[in-house]
Amino acid sequence: MTQHLTHGGLPDGMTRWQFFGMIKSARRQLGLSKGAIAYLKVAISRTMDEDFLPGNICSFWTSVTKIAAQAELDRRQIARIEADLIQRCLIVKTASDHSRRGGSRRNGKIGNEFGINLAPLIARVAEIQAAARKAAFEKEEAERLRIRIKKLFGDIRRLCFEGAVEAAEEILPNRRPSTIHSFERLKQVAEALEEVWEDFSAEVSRGEKSHQCDNSPALNTSKENINKTCRAAKQRDTQPVRTTPAQVALLASKPFQELIELYWSAVDNRGVLSWRTIQMAARDRADQLGIRSGVWRRQCGVLGEERTALCLMIADRNSERLDGYRVRDAAAAFIGMARSEARQGAVINSLLGELSDNVGGQRNGA
């Protein structure tokens, strides 16, 4: 048995078809074509359960002609798919291009083989799991974004402002988010429509606060406030954030922790938790809470991404508190906290200490 063709096996309890199901669901995240999925389905169907146990060889030696027939593709497509999967380090070809593929089993285990080895694919199971979790998250978020886009079109139409609907239709002419299948495109459309709504609603009722703007009150742009903010920003920049990404994850709400877990796998490969992971999770959590992307970007520009993420985490966690300090609206609390931090500085560090004590007391009493 050749050592480099063996593998460490799938996680306990995972079957080969569950493994394939994750690959199929994460096809876009992994950058695989539909043809590659059809090919891998044939590949796994030609293996046995014991091939996926640690220390075994997982391989198949079906001819290109038979693979093409079973996958309903032609031979040239199969050749291109195999070349692409080899380049992506997902499979290894152990047979030469013009040699006959073959192999043998002894007591259920593959003894020798000259075909296609799936060890590299199995070795990347953690990456595939993370991609599958991301795919599931994006699928759920995509539905929420489609609902949000429909609502934004309605809000823009009700402004009854000349040019508002035209501006929205330039972003999505058919007004049908169901026709968009790319998660990133849905996010772009939603953000662009939010900017249209904010721009035209400001023109319609400048200085007034409608029910749509509860989480996005107008900024105080007086000279006195600007000077205070600038002084606080200079003071804040000299004071490092007195916490770590791991502590943030510990203090975060359950939904926030789930997003951190998702990005921890995708960004940090489940190594040391980074601020980048916290920032990406915070951005998505803010979106879930209804905080407009324009508001989030403004606060990141004023406070920096780390402090903006901390404001979000504290406001979100305080919405779950059981004492008198519980907040009813996490989004509004985030806005207020971010503005206080911009004006005064050092607000986050004091609130973090108080929140840590509160969480610790709740856990000790549990």
Coordinates of N, CA and C in Angstrom, one line a residue, residues 22 37 58 104 290 338 353:
M22 N -22.3 17.5 1.0 CA -21.7 18.8 1.4 C -21.0 19.4 0.2
I37 N -19.4 18.1 -10.4 CA -20.3 17.5 -9.4 C -20.8 16.2 -9.9
C58 N -8.6 5.3 -1.1 CA -9.9 5.6 -1.7 C -9.7 6.0 -3.2
S104 N -7.3 -3.6 -7.7 CA -7.7 -4.9 -7.1 C -8.0 -4.6 -5.6
G290 N -31.0 44.8 11.1 CA -31.7 45.8 10.4 C -30.9 47.1 10.3
A338 N -22.3 53.9 19.3 CA -21.3 54.3 18.4 C -21.1 55.8 18.4
G353 N -16.1 46.0 30.3 CA -15.9 45.5 31.7 C -17.2 45.2 32.4

